Amino acid sequence: MLLAAAGVAASFLVKSPAQVALDTDAPPPGVITARVEHRLLTDSVILRGTVTAGQSVLVNPTGAGNEGGRPVTTRMPIRMGGRVNAGQVVLEVSGRPVFVLKGSLPAYRDISPGTVGKDVKQLQQALSMLGHSYGSDGLGTFGAGTKRALNSFYDSIGYKPIPSNSESADQLEAAEDGVVAAERALEDAKDALGQNASTPDGDLHKNAGRAGEDLAKARRQLAKLRDSSGPMLPAAEVVYVREFPAQVTQVSTSVGAAVANTALTLSSGELVVHGYLQNYQKDLVRAGQKAHVLSESSGDDVEATVVSVGNTRLASGKGQDADSGNGDAGTPEQTGGYLMVVRPNQAIASSLTGQDVRVTVEAASTVAKALVVPVSAISSSADGKSVVTVVEDSGAQRRVVVKASTSGDGFIAVSPSAGETLREGDEVVVGADRGDTTGEDGK
């Protein structure tokens, strides 16, 4: 059983009769000693952990369906714990869909025809994976092919896309009429010039030239409007997830409720377990060690492997020695620790996401050999320092100030303070030999 740091510290304050006798410089009637060893300190590390998904995505559709009124949840096609696939609608807000696509870049702006960027490239690739080709458009450029792909996708989920410009239809019609009028004006100018071909007329040539320029300008204007018109993708209607399938792990809205903040939380990717090691545990755990993950709520017990151990102590985190019996070890936020990531060797139920579990790292050991003594060899001096008492061959006793670190299996790793000497093979006091303890009445 591991000893919590607070528990070990408490044991330092409890002195045996032998240690009391040593404090008075009076030799004890007899002492029990143990040999200082130089070896790996091994034990199983037990702590609490949390099942965590590789990615957690917050769905905040506060702008979806907002046309002057407040956004309201009008349909919930998926429930808590539901499986989510790419292209699926997970929420409807004020009659508008909120759907998920594959990608790692968050939606941070509305995308409309003519837009260029990495977010457009991500959209094109996500639509293509769902069977909606973006044609000959360059990757990252929202052109005619991307328009067709987006229109096709919205049609597949049963919605019409929002136009990039609410006035674009009227503007397009006007531009098309302008091109037709310019074409007719050029045709009339050419006819007039042809009818007077035998009689040169500078004005007729000038009129034909101007009609040609007007037609070119009208065509450019029409092309520009066509390029900029069409469907748009509002940032509020799309959520990008790195891996599928995903799962709904939290629902914070209901049909008829106003959407103010996060409506849903999606989790995706491989499930791992995060635990936080304390100082006295960190040196015992390394990447590659075997572990077990136990969910007391479901009874699931799976083999796992330690993936990584952080080098920096975090100010907050979860985890304390499950068997320490230390009721005042503090809340996870108070304890903090070194982040340990454990990966189950087989897939675990997605329903465990966010649950508190028990993690046991098997046969954990210090990285290198260390001087170790029984925990009972440690006592506390008047100034609060940790000490061990060495018994020399002559029977003389010598106190050595030490720094205690990793503990396990009833032993603790120590290192002598500057100027102190402690060697492998030294005998240290671990208790007092009281001999016959019968009282005067023979009991």
Coordinates of C-alpha atoms in Angstrom, one line a residue:
M1 CA 0.0 0.0 0.0
L2 CA 1.3 3.4 -0.9
L3 CA 1.7 6.1 1.7
A4 CA 0.5 9.6 1.0
A5 CA 2.9 12.4 1.5
A6 CA 0.9 13.7 4.4
G7 CA 0.7 10.2 5.9
V8 CA 4.5 9.8 5.7
A9 CA 5.0 13.2 7.3
A10 CA 2.7 12.3 10.1
S11 CA 4.8 9.1 10.8
F12 CA 7.9 11.3 11.2
L13 CA 6.3 12.9 14.2
V14 CA 5.7 9.7 16.1
K15 CA 8.8 8.7 18.0
S16 CA 9.5 5.2 19.4
P17 CA 10.8 4.9 23.0
A18 CA 14.2 4.2 21.5
Q19 CA 14.1 7.5 19.7
V20 CA 13.0 9.3 22.9
A21 CA 15.9 7.7 24.7
L22 CA 18.3 8.9 21.9
D23 CA 17.0 12.4 22.3
T24 CA 18.2 12.4 25.9
D25 CA 21.5 10.9 24.9
A26 CA 20.8 7.9 27.1
P27 CA 21.4 4.6 25.4
P28 CA 18.3 2.5 25.0
P29 CA 18.0 -0.9 26.6
G30 CA 18.2 -2.3 23.1
V31 CA 17.4 -1.3 19.5
I32 CA 16.1 -3.0 16.4
T33 CA 18.0 -2.0 13.3
A34 CA 17.7 -2.5 9.5
R35 CA 20.3 -2.3 6.8
V36 CA 20.4 0.7 4.4
E37 CA 19.9 -0.7 0.9
H38 CA 20.8 0.6 -2.5
R39 CA 18.2 -0.6 -4.9
L40 CA 15.2 0.1 -7.1
L41 CA 12.1 1.0 -5.0
T42 CA 9.2 -0.9 -6.5
D43 CA 5.5 -0.8 -5.7
S44 CA 2.1 -0.4 -7.4
V45 CA 0.8 3.2 -7.7
I46 CA -2.9 3.6 -7.2
L47 CA -4.7 6.9 -7.9
R48 CA -7.9 8.3 -9.3
G49 CA -8.3 9.3 -12.9
T50 CA -10.8 10.7 -15.4
V51 CA -11.8 9.1 -18.7
T52 CA -11.2 11.8 -21.3
A53 CA -11.9 12.0 -25.0
G54 CA -9.2 13.1 -27.5
Q55 CA -11.3 16.1 -28.4
S56 CA -14.2 17.9 -26.7
V57 CA -16.2 20.4 -28.8
L58 CA -18.6 22.9 -27.5
V59 CA -21.6 23.7 -29.8
N60 CA -22.4 27.4 -29.3
P61 CA -25.0 28.2 -32.0
T62 CA -25.9 31.6 -30.6
G63 CA -26.0 33.2 -34.1
A64 CA -27.8 30.3 -35.9
G65 CA -31.2 31.2 -37.3
N66 CA -30.9 34.7 -35.8
E67 CA -32.8 37.1 -38.0
G68 CA -33.5 39.9 -35.5
G69 CA -35.0 37.6 -32.9
R70 CA -33.3 35.5 -30.2
P71 CA -32.2 32.1 -31.2
V72 CA -34.4 29.3 -29.9
T73 CA -34.0 25.5 -30.0
T74 CA -36.7 24.2 -32.4
R75 CA -35.5 20.6 -32.9
M76 CA -33.2 18.1 -31.2
P77 CA -32.6 15.2 -33.6
I78 CA -30.0 13.6 -31.2
R79 CA -30.0 12.8 -27.5
M80 CA -27.5 12.6 -24.7
G81 CA -25.0 9.8 -25.4
G82 CA -26.0 9.6 -29.1
R83 CA -23.6 8.7 -31.8
V84 CA -22.7 11.5 -34.3
N85 CA -21.4 11.0 -37.8
A86 CA -20.0 13.5 -40.3
G87 CA -22.6 15.6 -42.1
Q88 CA -25.2 14.9 -39.4
V89 CA -27.5 17.6 -38.0
V90 CA -27.2 17.7 -34.3
L91 CA -29.4 20.7 -33.5
E92 CA -31.9 23.1 -35.1
V93 CA -32.0 26.7 -33.9
S94 CA -34.9 28.9 -35.1
G95 CA -35.5 26.6 -38.1
R96 CA -31.8 26.6 -39.2
P97 CA -29.6 23.5 -39.0
V98 CA -26.4 23.0 -36.9
F99 CA -24.4 20.2 -38.4
V100 CA -20.9 18.6 -37.9
L101 CA -18.2 18.2 -40.6
K102 CA -14.8 16.7 -40.4
G103 CA -12.0 19.2 -39.7
S104 CA -9.7 20.6 -37.1
L105 CA -9.9 24.3 -37.7
P106 CA -12.8 25.9 -35.8
A107 CA -15.4 27.8 -37.8
Y108 CA -14.5 31.4 -37.1
R109 CA -16.2 33.4 -39.9
D110 CA -19.0 33.1 -42.5
I111 CA -17.8 31.6 -45.8
S112 CA -19.3 32.9 -49.0
P113 CA -18.5 32.7 -52.7
G114 CA -15.2 34.4 -53.5
T115 CA -13.7 33.7 -50.0
V116 CA -10.2 32.3 -50.0
G117 CA -8.4 30.6 -47.1
K118 CA -7.7 27.4 -45.1
D119 CA -11.2 27.3 -43.8
V120 CA -12.5 27.1 -47.4
K121 CA -10.1 24.2 -48.1
Q122 CA -11.3 22.4 -45.0
L123 CA -14.9 22.9 -46.1
Q124 CA -14.2 21.6 -49.6
Q125 CA -12.4 18.5 -48.3
A126 CA -15.2 17.8 -45.8
L127 CA -17.9 18.1 -48.5
S128 CA -15.9 16.0 -50.9
M129 CA -15.7 13.2 -48.3
L130 CA -19.5 13.2 -48.1
G131 CA -19.8 12.9 -51.9
H132 CA -20.2 16.5 -52.8
S133 CA -17.5 17.4 -55.3
Y134 CA -16.1 21.0 -55.5
G135 CA -15.2 20.5 -59.2
S136 CA -12.4 22.5 -60.7
D137 CA -12.2 25.1 -57.9
G138 CA -8.7 25.5 -56.5
L139 CA -8.2 24.2 -53.0
G140 CA -9.0 27.1 -50.7
T141 CA -11.0 29.1 -53.2
F142 CA -14.8 29.3 -53.0
G143 CA -15.8 29.2 -56.6
A144 CA -18.6 27.7 -58.8
G145 CA -17.8 24.1 -57.9
T146 CA -17.8 24.8 -54.2
K147 CA -21.2 26.5 -54.6
R148 CA -22.6 23.4 -56.2
A149 CA -21.1 21.2 -53.5
L150 CA -22.6 23.3 -50.7
N151 CA -26.0 23.5 -52.4
S152 CA -25.9 19.7 -52.8
F153 CA -25.0 19.2 -49.2
Y154 CA -27.8 21.4 -47.8
D155 CA -30.3 19.6 -50.1
S156 CA -29.1 16.3 -48.7
I157 CA -29.9 17.3 -45.1
G158 CA -33.3 18.9 -46.0
Y159 CA -32.5 22.6 -45.8
K160 CA -31.9 25.4 -48.2
P161 CA -28.7 27.4 -47.8
I162 CA -28.7 31.1 -46.9
P163 CA -27.8 33.3 -49.8
S164 CA -24.6 35.3 -49.5
N165 CA -26.5 38.4 -50.5
S166 CA -30.2 38.7 -49.9
E167 CA -30.4 41.2 -52.8
S168 CA -28.2 39.1 -55.2
A169 CA -31.2 37.7 -57.2
D170 CA -32.5 41.1 -58.1
Q171 CA -28.9 42.4 -58.8
L172 CA -28.2 39.4 -61.0
E173 CA -31.4 39.9 -63.0
A174 CA -30.5 43.6 -63.5
A175 CA -27.0 42.7 -64.6
E176 CA -28.2 40.1 -67.0
D177 CA -30.7 42.6 -68.5
G178 CA -27.8 45.1 -68.7
V179 CA -25.7 42.7 -70.8
V180 CA -28.6 42.0 -73.1
A181 CA -29.2 45.7 -73.6
A182 CA -25.5 46.3 -74.3
E183 CA -25.4 43.4 -76.8
R184 CA -28.3 44.9 -78.7
A185 CA -26.8 48.3 -78.7
L186 CA -23.6 46.9 -80.1
E187 CA -25.5 45.0 -82.7
D188 CA -27.4 48.2 -83.8
A189 CA -24.2 50.2 -84.0
K190 CA -22.6 47.5 -86.2
D191 CA -25.7 47.4 -88.4
A192 CA -25.6 51.2 -88.9
L193 CA -21.9 51.1 -89.6
G194 CA -22.4 48.3 -92.2
Q195 CA -25.2 50.2 -94.0
N196 CA -22.9 53.2 -94.4
A197 CA -19.8 51.3 -95.3
S198 CA -19.4 53.1 -98.6
T199 CA -19.6 56.5 -96.9
P200 CA -17.1 56.8 -94.0
D201 CA -18.7 58.2 -90.9
G202 CA -16.6 58.9 -87.8
D203 CA -19.5 59.0 -85.5
L204 CA -20.7 55.6 -86.5
H205 CA -17.3 54.1 -85.8
K206 CA -17.2 55.9 -82.5
N207 CA -20.7 54.6 -81.5
A208 CA -19.8 51.0 -82.4
G209 CA -16.6 51.3 -80.3
R210 CA -18.4 52.7 -77.3
A211 CA -21.1 50.0 -77.6
G212 CA -18.4 47.3 -77.5
E213 CA -16.9 48.9 -74.4
D214 CA -20.3 49.1 -72.7
L215 CA -20.9 45.4 -73.4
A216 CA -17.5 44.4 -72.0
K217 CA -18.2 46.4 -68.8
A218 CA -21.7 44.9 -68.4
R219 CA -20.3 41.4 -68.8
R220 CA -17.6 42.0 -66.2
Q221 CA -20.2 43.3 -63.8
L222 CA -22.4 40.2 -64.4
A223 CA -19.4 37.9 -63.9
K224 CA -18.5 39.6 -60.6
L225 CA -22.0 39.3 -59.3
R226 CA -22.2 35.7 -60.3
D227 CA -18.9 35.0 -58.5
S228 CA -20.1 36.7 -55.3
S229 CA -23.6 35.3 -55.3
G230 CA -24.8 32.0 -54.2
P231 CA -24.9 30.0 -51.0
M232 CA -23.0 30.9 -47.9
L233 CA -21.9 28.8 -44.9
P234 CA -22.6 30.7 -41.6
A235 CA -20.1 30.0 -38.9
A236 CA -23.0 29.4 -36.5
E237 CA -24.3 26.5 -38.6
V238 CA -21.2 24.3 -38.7
V239 CA -19.1 22.5 -36.1
Y240 CA -15.8 20.8 -37.0
V241 CA -14.8 17.6 -35.3
R242 CA -11.4 15.9 -35.9
E243 CA -12.5 12.2 -35.7
F244 CA -15.8 10.3 -36.2
P245 CA -17.9 8.9 -34.8
A246 CA -18.3 11.5 -32.1
Q247 CA -20.7 11.3 -29.1
V248 CA -23.0 13.8 -27.4
T249 CA -21.6 14.0 -23.8
Q250 CA -23.6 16.9 -22.5
V251 CA -26.9 18.5 -23.4
S252 CA -27.7 22.0 -22.1
T253 CA -30.8 23.0 -24.0
S254 CA -34.3 21.7 -24.9
V255 CA -36.9 22.4 -27.5
G256 CA -38.3 25.8 -26.9
A257 CA -35.4 27.0 -24.8
A258 CA -33.5 30.1 -25.8
V259 CA -29.9 29.4 -26.8
A260 CA -27.6 31.6 -24.8
N261 CA -24.3 29.7 -24.5
T262 CA -23.2 26.1 -25.0
A263 CA -26.1 23.9 -26.2
L264 CA -24.3 20.6 -26.7
T265 CA -20.9 19.1 -25.9
L266 CA -19.4 16.6 -28.4
S267 CA -16.5 14.3 -27.6
S268 CA -14.5 12.4 -30.2
G269 CA -11.3 10.5 -30.7
E270 CA -9.7 7.8 -28.6
L271 CA -10.7 7.6 -25.0
V272 CA -7.8 7.9 -22.5
V273 CA -7.5 8.3 -18.8
H274 CA -5.9 11.4 -17.2
G275 CA -4.5 11.1 -13.7
Y276 CA -2.3 13.4 -11.6
L277 CA 0.7 12.0 -9.8
Q278 CA 2.0 13.4 -6.5
N279 CA 5.6 14.1 -5.8
Y280 CA 6.1 10.7 -4.0
Q281 CA 4.6 8.8 -6.9
K282 CA 6.1 10.6 -9.9
D283 CA 9.5 8.8 -9.8
L284 CA 7.8 5.4 -9.8
V285 CA 5.8 5.9 -13.0
R286 CA 7.1 5.9 -16.6
A287 CA 5.7 5.6 -20.1
G288 CA 5.3 2.0 -21.2
Q289 CA 4.4 0.6 -17.8
K290 CA 1.4 -1.7 -17.5
A291 CA -1.7 -0.4 -15.7
H292 CA -5.4 -1.3 -15.0
V293 CA -8.4 1.0 -15.2
L294 CA -11.4 0.1 -13.1
S295 CA -14.8 1.8 -13.2
E296 CA -16.5 1.1 -9.9
S297 CA -19.8 2.3 -11.4
S298 CA -19.9 -0.1 -14.4
G299 CA -17.6 -2.8 -13.2
D300 CA -15.4 -2.5 -16.3
D301 CA -11.8 -3.5 -15.6
V302 CA -9.4 -3.1 -18.6
E303 CA -5.7 -3.5 -19.0
A304 CA -3.9 -0.3 -20.1
T305 CA -0.5 1.3 -20.7
V306 CA 1.0 4.4 -19.4
V307 CA 1.5 6.8 -22.4
S308 CA 3.2 9.7 -20.8
V309 CA 4.1 11.4 -17.5
G310 CA 4.4 15.2 -17.4
N311 CA 7.6 16.9 -16.2
T312 CA 5.9 20.0 -14.8
R313 CA 3.6 20.0 -11.8
L314 CA 0.3 21.5 -12.6
A315 CA -1.5 23.8 -10.2
S316 CA -4.7 21.8 -10.4
G317 CA -5.7 18.3 -11.5
K318 CA -7.3 15.1 -10.3
G319 CA -5.8 12.3 -8.4
Q320 CA -4.7 11.2 -5.0
D321 CA -3.6 7.9 -3.5
A322 CA -6.8 5.8 -3.4
D323 CA -5.5 3.7 -0.5
S324 CA -3.9 6.4 1.5
G325 CA -6.8 6.8 3.9
N326 CA -5.8 10.4 4.0
G327 CA -9.1 12.2 4.4
D328 CA -7.6 15.7 4.3
A329 CA -5.6 15.2 1.2
G330 CA -7.6 18.0 -0.4
T331 CA -9.8 18.4 -3.4
P332 CA -8.4 17.7 -6.9
E333 CA -8.1 21.5 -7.5
Q334 CA -6.0 21.8 -4.3
T335 CA -3.7 18.9 -4.8
G336 CA -2.6 19.3 -8.4
G337 CA 0.2 17.0 -9.7
Y338 CA 2.0 15.7 -12.7
L339 CA -0.3 14.7 -15.6
M340 CA -0.2 11.0 -16.4
V341 CA -1.9 9.7 -19.5
V342 CA -3.0 6.1 -19.6
R343 CA -4.4 4.4 -22.8
P344 CA -6.6 1.4 -22.4
N345 CA -5.4 -1.6 -24.5
Q346 CA -8.9 -2.2 -25.8
A347 CA -11.7 0.2 -26.6
I348 CA -13.8 1.2 -23.6
A349 CA -17.5 2.2 -23.6
S350 CA -18.0 5.8 -24.7
S351 CA -20.5 6.1 -21.9
L352 CA -17.5 6.2 -19.5
T353 CA -16.4 9.6 -20.9
G354 CA -16.0 12.0 -18.0
Q355 CA -16.3 9.4 -15.3
D356 CA -14.0 9.0 -12.3
V357 CA -12.1 5.7 -12.4
R358 CA -9.4 3.9 -10.4
V359 CA -6.0 3.5 -12.0
T360 CA -3.4 1.0 -10.8
V361 CA 0.1 1.2 -12.4
E362 CA 1.7 -2.2 -11.9
A363 CA 5.2 -2.8 -10.6
A364 CA 6.2 0.8 -10.8
S365 CA 9.7 1.6 -9.7
T366 CA 12.3 4.4 -9.4
V367 CA 14.2 5.2 -12.5
A368 CA 17.5 4.4 -10.9
K369 CA 18.8 2.8 -7.7
A370 CA 18.5 4.8 -4.6
L371 CA 19.3 4.5 -0.9
V372 CA 16.2 3.1 0.8
V373 CA 15.3 2.6 4.5
P374 CA 12.1 1.3 6.2
V375 CA 9.7 4.1 6.8
S376 CA 9.9 3.4 10.5
A377 CA 13.6 4.5 10.4
I378 CA 12.6 8.1 9.8
S379 CA 12.0 10.4 12.7
S380 CA 11.7 14.2 13.0
S381 CA 14.2 16.4 14.9
A382 CA 13.2 19.4 17.0
D383 CA 13.7 21.7 14.0
G384 CA 11.5 19.6 11.8
K385 CA 14.2 17.9 9.7
S386 CA 13.9 14.3 8.8
V387 CA 16.6 12.1 10.4
V388 CA 17.8 8.5 10.6
T389 CA 19.9 7.1 13.4
V390 CA 22.9 5.1 12.3
V391 CA 24.4 2.5 14.7
E392 CA 28.1 2.2 14.3
D393 CA 30.0 -1.1 14.7
S394 CA 31.1 0.2 18.1
G395 CA 27.6 0.6 19.2
A396 CA 27.8 4.4 19.0
Q397 CA 24.8 6.1 17.4
R398 CA 25.0 8.9 14.9
R399 CA 22.1 11.0 13.6
V400 CA 22.0 11.8 9.9
V401 CA 19.8 14.5 8.4
V402 CA 18.2 13.2 5.2
K403 CA 15.8 14.2 2.5
A404 CA 13.0 11.7 2.0
S405 CA 11.4 11.3 -1.4
T406 CA 9.7 8.4 -3.1
S407 CA 8.0 5.8 -0.9
G408 CA 6.5 2.4 -1.5
D409 CA 6.0 -1.1 -0.1
G410 CA 7.0 0.2 3.4
F411 CA 10.3 1.7 2.3
I412 CA 11.3 5.3 1.5
A413 CA 14.1 6.6 -0.7
V414 CA 16.4 9.0 1.2
S415 CA 19.5 11.0 0.4
P416 CA 21.9 12.5 3.0
S417 CA 21.9 16.3 3.4
A418 CA 25.1 18.2 2.6
G419 CA 27.9 17.3 4.9
E420 CA 26.1 14.1 6.1
T421 CA 27.2 10.5 5.4
L422 CA 24.9 7.6 4.8
R423 CA 26.0 4.5 2.9
E424 CA 24.6 1.2 1.7
G425 CA 25.1 -1.4 4.5
D426 CA 24.8 1.1 7.4
E427 CA 22.5 -0.1 10.2
V428 CA 19.7 2.3 11.1
V429 CA 17.4 2.2 14.1
V430 CA 13.8 1.2 13.3
G431 CA 12.5 0.4 16.8
A432 CA 13.3 -0.6 20.4
D433 CA 13.8 -4.1 21.8
R434 CA 11.9 -4.0 25.1
G435 CA 12.8 -7.5 26.1
D436 CA 10.4 -8.9 28.8
T437 CA 7.6 -6.4 29.2
T438 CA 5.7 -8.3 32.0
G439 CA 4.7 -6.2 35.0
E440 CA 5.3 -6.9 38.7
D441 CA 2.0 -8.8 39.0
G442 CA 3.2 -11.2 36.4
K443 CA 0.7 -10.1 33.9

